[in-house]
mmCIF file of C-alpha atoms in Angstrom:
data_model
loop_
_atom_site.group_PDB
_atom_site.id
_atom_site.type_symbol
_atom_site.label_atom_id
_atom_site.label_comp_id
_atom_site.label_asym_id
_atom_site.label_seq_id
_atom_site.Cartn_x
_atom_site.Cartn_y
_atom_site.Cartn_z
ATOM 1 C CA MET A 1 41.802 9.861 -8.257
ATOM 2 C CA THR A 2 39.560 10.157 -11.293
ATOM 3 C CA CYS A 3 36.222 8.496 -11.803
ATOM 4 C CA ARG A 4 37.778 6.366 -14.554
ATOM 5 C CA GLU A 5 40.522 5.172 -12.191
ATOM 6 C CA LEU A 6 37.952 4.202 -9.566
ATOM 7 C CA ILE A 7 35.920 2.311 -12.148
ATOM 8 C CA LYS A 8 39.038 0.348 -13.074
ATOM 9 C CA LEU A 9 39.394 -0.762 -9.440
ATOM 10 C CA PHE A 10 35.765 -1.845 -9.345
ATOM 11 C CA GLU A 11 36.088 -3.717 -12.625
ATOM 12 C CA GLN A 12 39.042 -5.673 -11.266
ATOM 13 C CA ALA A 13 37.117 -6.765 -8.169
ATOM 14 C CA PHE A 14 33.557 -6.927 -9.542
ATOM 15 C CA PRO A 15 33.738 -7.298 -13.348
ATOM 16 C CA SER A 16 30.645 -5.974 -15.106
ATOM 17 C CA GLU A 17 30.646 -9.140 -17.230
ATOM 18 C CA THR A 18 29.585 -11.109 -14.139
ATOM 19 C CA ALA A 19 26.315 -9.150 -13.786
ATOM 20 C CA LEU A 20 23.079 -10.916 -14.724
ATOM 21 C CA ASP A 21 21.567 -10.185 -18.126
ATOM 22 C CA PHE A 22 18.739 -7.961 -16.878
ATOM 23 C CA ASP A 23 21.034 -5.694 -14.914
ATOM 24 C CA ASN A 24 22.461 -2.220 -15.510
ATOM 25 C CA VAL A 25 25.711 -1.671 -13.644
ATOM 26 C CA GLY A 26 28.604 0.757 -13.858
ATOM 27 C CA LEU A 27 28.670 4.518 -14.351
ATOM 28 C CA LEU A 28 25.031 5.513 -14.884
ATOM 29 C CA CYS A 29 25.682 9.240 -15.103
ATOM 30 C CA GLY A 30 28.683 11.475 -14.687
ATOM 31 C CA ARG A 31 32.073 12.363 -16.133
ATOM 32 C CA PHE A 32 34.857 9.793 -16.498
ATOM 33 C CA LYS A 33 37.448 12.549 -15.975
ATOM 34 C CA LYS A 34 35.771 13.771 -12.792
ATOM 35 C CA GLU A 35 38.250 14.105 -9.906
ATOM 36 C CA VAL A 36 36.833 12.087 -7.018
ATOM 37 C CA LYS A 37 37.731 12.847 -3.409
ATOM 38 C CA LYS A 38 34.408 12.449 -1.591
ATOM 39 C CA ILE A 39 32.255 9.333 -2.052
ATOM 40 C CA PHE A 40 28.799 8.678 -0.637
ATOM 41 C CA VAL A 41 27.821 4.986 -0.329
ATOM 42 C CA ALA A 42 24.200 3.834 -0.039
ATOM 43 C CA LEU A 43 21.942 0.950 -0.965
ATOM 44 C CA ASP A 44 19.485 3.004 -3.035
ATOM 45 C CA ALA A 45 19.582 6.373 -4.813
ATOM 46 C CA THR A 46 16.514 7.726 -3.043
ATOM 47 C CA ASP A 47 15.555 11.417 -3.004
ATOM 48 C CA GLU A 48 16.782 11.587 0.590
ATOM 49 C CA ILE A 49 20.148 10.033 -0.259
ATOM 50 C CA ILE A 50 20.706 12.276 -3.281
ATOM 51 C CA LYS A 51 19.858 15.395 -1.251
ATOM 52 C CA GLU A 52 22.300 14.276 1.443
ATOM 53 C CA ALA A 53 24.998 13.629 -1.162
ATOM 54 C CA ILE A 54 24.458 17.101 -2.632
ATOM 55 C CA THR A 55 24.559 18.783 0.798
ATOM 56 C CA TRP A 56 27.776 16.924 1.632
ATOM 57 C CA GLN A 57 29.172 17.958 -1.786
ATOM 58 C CA ALA A 58 29.970 14.396 -2.808
ATOM 59 C CA ASP A 59 31.873 13.766 -6.010
ATOM 60 C CA MET A 60 30.414 10.291 -6.488
ATOM 61 C CA LEU A 61 27.392 8.335 -5.277
ATOM 62 C CA ILE A 62 27.849 4.562 -5.196
ATOM 63 C CA THR A 63 24.753 2.423 -4.741
ATOM 64 C CA HIS A 64 23.936 -1.256 -4.843
ATOM 65 C CA HIS A 65 20.632 -0.889 -6.667
ATOM 66 C CA PRO A 66 20.915 0.889 -10.044
ATOM 67 C CA LEU A 67 19.146 4.224 -10.384
ATOM 68 C CA LEU A 68 18.491 3.241 -14.014
ATOM 69 C CA LEU A 69 17.318 -0.298 -14.667
ATOM 70 C CA THR A 70 15.031 0.220 -17.653
ATOM 71 C CA PRO A 71 15.519 2.616 -20.606
ATOM 72 C CA LEU A 72 14.196 6.164 -20.331
ATOM 73 C CA LYS A 73 12.520 7.932 -23.258
ATOM 74 C CA VAL A 74 12.726 11.355 -21.641
ATOM 75 C CA ILE A 75 14.700 12.997 -18.859
ATOM 76 C CA ASN A 76 12.786 15.889 -17.345
ATOM 77 C CA SER A 77 11.615 17.234 -14.004
ATOM 78 C CA GLY A 78 8.174 15.701 -14.451
ATOM 79 C CA ASP A 79 9.565 12.228 -13.803
ATOM 80 C CA GLY A 80 11.028 11.017 -10.501
ATOM 81 C CA ILE A 81 14.104 9.365 -11.980
ATOM 82 C CA GLY A 82 14.508 12.209 -14.467
ATOM 83 C CA GLN A 83 14.632 14.724 -11.621
ATOM 84 C CA LYS A 84 17.200 12.618 -9.776
ATOM 85 C CA LEU A 85 19.428 12.540 -12.854
ATOM 86 C CA ILE A 86 19.054 16.294 -13.296
ATOM 87 C CA ASP A 87 20.008 16.880 -9.655
ATOM 88 C CA LEU A 88 23.048 14.605 -9.896
ATOM 89 C CA ILE A 89 24.297 16.076 -13.164
ATOM 90 C CA GLN A 90 23.706 19.693 -12.106
ATOM 91 C CA ASN A 91 25.781 19.041 -8.982
ATOM 92 C CA ASP A 92 28.445 17.134 -10.918
ATOM 93 C CA ILE A 93 27.951 13.948 -8.880
ATOM 94 C CA ALA A 94 28.849 10.735 -10.682
ATOM 95 C CA CYS A 95 26.413 7.895 -9.994
ATOM 96 C CA PHE A 96 27.787 4.353 -10.034
ATOM 97 C CA ALA A 97 26.021 1.026 -9.393
ATOM 98 C CA LEU A 98 27.425 -2.302 -8.217
ATOM 99 C CA HIS A 99 24.515 -4.713 -8.331
ATOM 100 C CA THR A 100 24.453 -8.352 -9.437
ATOM 101 C CA ASN A 101 28.150 -8.216 -10.335
ATOM 102 C CA TYR A 102 28.731 -7.447 -6.649
ATOM 103 C CA ASP A 103 26.233 -10.156 -5.663
ATOM 104 C CA VAL A 104 28.137 -12.751 -7.686
ATOM 105 C CA MET A 105 31.645 -11.671 -6.745
ATOM 106 C CA ARG A 106 31.187 -10.626 -3.118
ATOM 107 C CA MET A 107 27.704 -10.511 -1.547
ATOM 108 C CA ALA A 108 27.274 -14.282 -1.190
ATOM 109 C CA ASP A 109 30.632 -14.667 0.561
ATOM 110 C CA LEU A 110 29.982 -11.639 2.757
ATOM 111 C CA ALA A 111 26.577 -12.957 3.869
ATOM 112 C CA SER A 112 28.133 -16.345 4.633
ATOM 113 C CA ASP A 113 30.801 -14.650 6.726
ATOM 114 C CA VAL A 114 28.367 -12.633 8.828
ATOM 115 C CA LEU A 115 26.342 -15.812 9.468
ATOM 116 C CA GLY A 116 29.469 -17.693 10.517
ATOM 117 C CA LEU A 117 29.288 -20.231 7.686
ATOM 118 C CA HIS A 118 32.360 -22.008 6.335
ATOM 119 C CA ASP A 119 33.212 -23.999 3.206
ATOM 120 C CA GLY A 120 30.025 -22.947 1.449
ATOM 121 C CA LEU A 121 29.052 -23.833 -2.085
ATOM 122 C CA VAL A 122 27.455 -21.555 -4.663
ATOM 123 C CA LEU A 123 23.680 -21.790 -4.383
ATOM 124 C CA GLU A 124 22.814 -20.863 -7.969
ATOM 125 C CA GLU A 125 25.643 -20.899 -10.503
ATOM 126 C CA THR A 126 25.644 -18.066 -13.027
ATOM 127 C CA ILE A 127 29.165 -17.820 -14.429
ATOM 128 C CA PHE A 128 32.475 -19.683 -14.678
ATOM 129 C CA LEU A 129 35.226 -17.137 -14.120
ATOM 130 C CA ASP A 130 38.970 -17.593 -13.653
ATOM 131 C CA GLY A 131 38.602 -21.338 -13.206
ATOM 132 C CA GLU A 132 35.915 -20.977 -10.559
ATOM 133 C CA THR A 133 32.154 -21.254 -10.567
ATOM 134 C CA ARG A 134 30.436 -18.192 -9.144
ATOM 135 C CA GLY A 135 26.841 -17.170 -8.711
ATOM 136 C CA ILE A 136 24.022 -16.048 -6.458
ATOM 137 C CA GLY A 137 23.898 -17.118 -2.817
ATOM 138 C CA LYS A 138 25.714 -19.729 -0.779
ATOM 139 C CA ILE A 139 24.783 -22.975 0.951
ATOM 140 C CA ALA A 140 26.687 -24.541 3.837
ATOM 141 C CA GLU A 141 26.243 -26.601 6.980
ATOM 142 C CA LEU A 142 26.098 -24.960 10.368
ATOM 143 C CA PRO A 143 28.595 -26.189 12.983
ATOM 144 C CA ARG A 144 25.768 -28.098 14.692
ATOM 145 C CA PHE A 145 22.039 -28.663 14.537
ATOM 146 C CA ILE A 146 19.985 -25.749 15.830
ATOM 147 C CA THR A 147 16.248 -25.150 15.873
ATOM 148 C CA LEU A 148 14.579 -22.872 13.372
ATOM 149 C CA LYS A 149 13.857 -20.514 16.275
ATOM 150 C CA GLU A 150 17.574 -20.390 17.132
ATOM 151 C CA CYS A 151 18.349 -19.854 13.454
ATOM 152 C CA CYS A 152 16.076 -16.803 13.460
ATOM 153 C CA GLU A 153 18.080 -15.364 16.357
ATOM 154 C CA LEU A 154 21.310 -16.084 14.482
ATOM 155 C CA VAL A 155 20.011 -14.190 11.454
ATOM 156 C CA LYS A 156 18.797 -11.244 13.521
ATOM 157 C CA ASP A 157 22.155 -10.972 15.270
ATOM 158 C CA ALA A 158 24.148 -11.333 12.038
ATOM 159 C CA PHE A 159 22.229 -8.705 10.065
ATOM 160 C CA ILE A 160 21.369 -6.513 13.090
ATOM 161 C CA LEU A 161 17.592 -6.833 12.736
ATOM 162 C CA ASP A 162 14.736 -6.462 15.202
ATOM 163 C CA ASN A 163 12.564 -9.091 13.556
ATOM 164 C CA VAL A 164 12.243 -11.553 10.690
ATOM 165 C CA LYS A 165 9.342 -13.321 8.971
ATOM 166 C CA VAL A 166 9.417 -17.106 9.210
ATOM 167 C CA PHE A 167 7.755 -19.897 7.262
ATOM 168 C CA GLY A 168 8.183 -23.150 9.185
ATOM 169 C CA ASP A 169 8.024 -24.995 12.484
ATOM 170 C CA LEU A 170 10.182 -23.106 14.979
ATOM 171 C CA ASP A 171 11.155 -26.404 16.657
ATOM 172 C CA LYS A 172 12.441 -27.924 13.390
ATOM 173 C CA ASP A 173 16.112 -28.931 13.424
ATOM 174 C CA ILE A 174 18.278 -26.951 11.013
ATOM 175 C CA LEU A 175 21.723 -27.919 9.768
ATOM 176 C CA ARG A 176 22.044 -27.000 6.086
ATOM 177 C CA LEU A 177 21.493 -23.275 5.529
ATOM 178 C CA ALA A 178 21.183 -21.418 2.221
ATOM 179 C CA VAL A 179 21.502 -17.637 2.078
ATOM 180 C CA SER A 180 20.699 -15.309 -0.799
ATOM 181 C CA PRO A 181 20.586 -11.605 0.113
ATOM 182 C CA GLY A 182 17.961 -9.495 -1.606
ATOM 183 C CA SER A 183 14.994 -10.990 -3.401
ATOM 184 C CA GLY A 184 15.169 -14.776 -3.061
ATOM 185 C CA LYS A 185 12.084 -16.191 -4.749
ATOM 186 C CA SER A 186 14.134 -17.301 -7.755
ATOM 187 C CA VAL A 187 16.557 -19.427 -5.694
ATOM 188 C CA ILE A 188 13.956 -21.470 -3.794
ATOM 189 C CA ALA A 189 14.188 -24.313 -6.308
ATOM 190 C CA SER A 190 17.991 -24.373 -6.064
ATOM 191 C CA ALA A 191 17.846 -24.386 -2.262
ATOM 192 C CA ILE A 192 15.480 -27.353 -2.319
ATOM 193 C CA LYS A 193 17.545 -29.196 -4.942
ATOM 194 C CA LYS A 194 20.720 -28.770 -2.879
ATOM 195 C CA GLY A 195 19.131 -30.042 0.297
ATOM 196 C CA ALA A 196 18.836 -26.868 2.338
ATOM 197 C CA ASP A 197 16.841 -27.049 5.556
ATOM 198 C CA VAL A 198 16.284 -23.281 5.532
ATOM 199 C CA LEU A 199 16.684 -20.387 3.104
ATOM 200 C CA VAL A 200 17.609 -16.958 4.473
ATOM 201 C CA THR A 201 16.625 -14.234 2.015
ATOM 202 C CA GLY A 202 14.107 -11.430 1.411
ATOM 203 C CA ASP A 203 10.951 -10.518 -0.516
ATOM 204 C CA ILE A 204 9.206 -13.859 -0.005
ATOM 205 C CA GLY A 205 5.497 -13.674 -0.711
ATOM 206 C CA HIS A 206 2.683 -15.694 0.820
ATOM 207 C CA HIS A 207 2.484 -18.336 -1.900
ATOM 208 C CA ASP A 208 6.253 -18.605 -2.313
ATOM 209 C CA GLY A 209 6.645 -19.247 1.398
ATOM 210 C CA ILE A 210 3.960 -21.879 1.801
ATOM 211 C CA ASP A 211 4.994 -23.645 -1.424
ATOM 212 C CA ALA A 212 8.599 -23.847 -0.205
ATOM 213 C CA LEU A 213 7.459 -25.112 3.186
ATOM 214 C CA GLU A 214 5.346 -27.860 1.606
ATOM 215 C CA LYS A 215 8.482 -29.027 -0.215
ATOM 216 C CA GLY A 216 10.430 -29.273 3.026
ATOM 217 C CA LEU A 217 12.218 -25.910 2.955
ATOM 218 C CA ALA A 218 11.793 -23.477 5.834
ATOM 219 C CA VAL A 219 12.249 -19.816 4.926
ATOM 220 C CA ILE A 220 13.492 -16.901 7.009
ATOM 221 C CA ASP A 221 12.586 -13.654 5.284
ATOM 222 C CA ALA A 222 14.962 -11.073 6.740
ATOM 223 C CA GLY A 223 13.975 -8.442 4.190
ATOM 224 C CA HIS A 224 15.520 -7.163 0.981
ATOM 225 C CA TYR A 225 17.115 -4.180 2.698
ATOM 226 C CA GLY A 226 17.837 -6.192 5.831
ATOM 227 C CA THR A 227 19.979 -8.756 4.032
ATOM 228 C CA GLU A 228 21.729 -6.324 1.671
ATOM 229 C CA SER A 229 22.606 -3.373 3.902
ATOM 230 C CA ILE A 230 25.944 -5.131 4.603
ATOM 231 C CA PHE A 231 26.971 -3.775 1.175
ATOM 232 C CA ILE A 232 27.412 -0.258 2.564
ATOM 233 C CA ALA A 233 30.177 -0.873 5.091
ATOM 234 C CA ASP A 234 31.844 -3.422 2.828
ATOM 235 C CA ILE A 235 32.227 -0.941 -0.045
ATOM 236 C CA ARG A 236 33.464 1.713 2.376
ATOM 237 C CA ASP A 237 36.184 -0.674 3.555
ATOM 238 C CA PHE A 238 37.002 -1.688 -0.016
ATOM 239 C CA LEU A 239 37.538 1.940 -1.037
ATOM 240 C CA LEU A 240 39.615 2.854 1.999
ATOM 241 C CA ASN A 241 41.826 -0.181 1.474
ATOM 242 C CA LYS A 242 42.493 1.056 -2.063
ATOM 243 C CA ASN A 243 43.018 4.713 -1.202
ATOM 244 C CA ARG A 244 43.205 6.038 2.372
ATOM 245 C CA ASN A 245 42.971 9.620 1.077
ATOM 246 C CA LEU A 246 39.377 9.185 -0.038
ATOM 247 C CA GLU A 247 36.687 10.678 2.174
ATOM 248 C CA ILE A 248 33.808 8.212 2.508
ATOM 249 C CA LYS A 249 30.357 8.904 3.901
ATOM 250 C CA THR A 250 27.916 6.022 4.384
ATOM 251 C CA ALA A 251 24.153 6.172 4.472
ATOM 252 C CA ARG A 252 22.610 5.519 7.857
ATOM 253 C CA ILE A 253 21.224 1.986 8.094
ATOM 254 C CA LYS A 254 17.475 2.487 8.181
ATOM 255 C CA GLN A 255 14.732 0.118 7.088
ATOM 256 C CA PRO A 256 12.552 1.687 4.351
ATOM 257 C CA PHE A 257 9.392 0.583 6.203
ATOM 258 C CA GLN A 258 8.038 0.432 9.744
ATOM 259 C CA VAL A 259 6.425 -2.454 11.637
ATOM 260 C CA ARG A 260 3.645 -1.471 14.016
#
């Protein structure tokens, strides 16, 4: 299977046109005619991940977060991203990103599924595609009222986390839950507008959290990585369902920080 053929499969499931305006998705470096047999899947194209992909002799590296998000004026070994591109190109590894197009077409549904939500609505609409409104995040009602403390346990179990950060009264009753994997500051207003009792997301700062709480919205910050690492296994399964002959290696799930 060539790189171009794989891209066609991704475009059918996660069209690049559904990505948000700021984004940079698709083939970021590599040859369209490259024959792809071994694919490494990760959340980020870190130095560690690229070294592992090279050692494993991967043909393609697929990440959620784009290696290139802003334009480069130079590509040389004096720059971190430049060196990564040099390493990838020298080892003939294609680098492909599925970011907000994946968020819109799949991530919101996937997060809802792992949380056990049903009949959810789009939290923040971004595009009308094929007769359906799609966008970032989902909002739905839980099967029954639970406390915010119980909701924290639900989130930890769903995303396989040791801890979460919480803004709110742990005894508060929760029924309507909004989830937006990744950085969720921008969807706080939508969550409030749509009547969410709690927002499950990541990257919530001090002021964002207390402002949301004062407007009646509890927030469970499960981390950017913590809420998006579900991407890795999902893309592995997607690829194997398309072609069982592909060899897929997935990055080990590991938080990029430590809590002491």
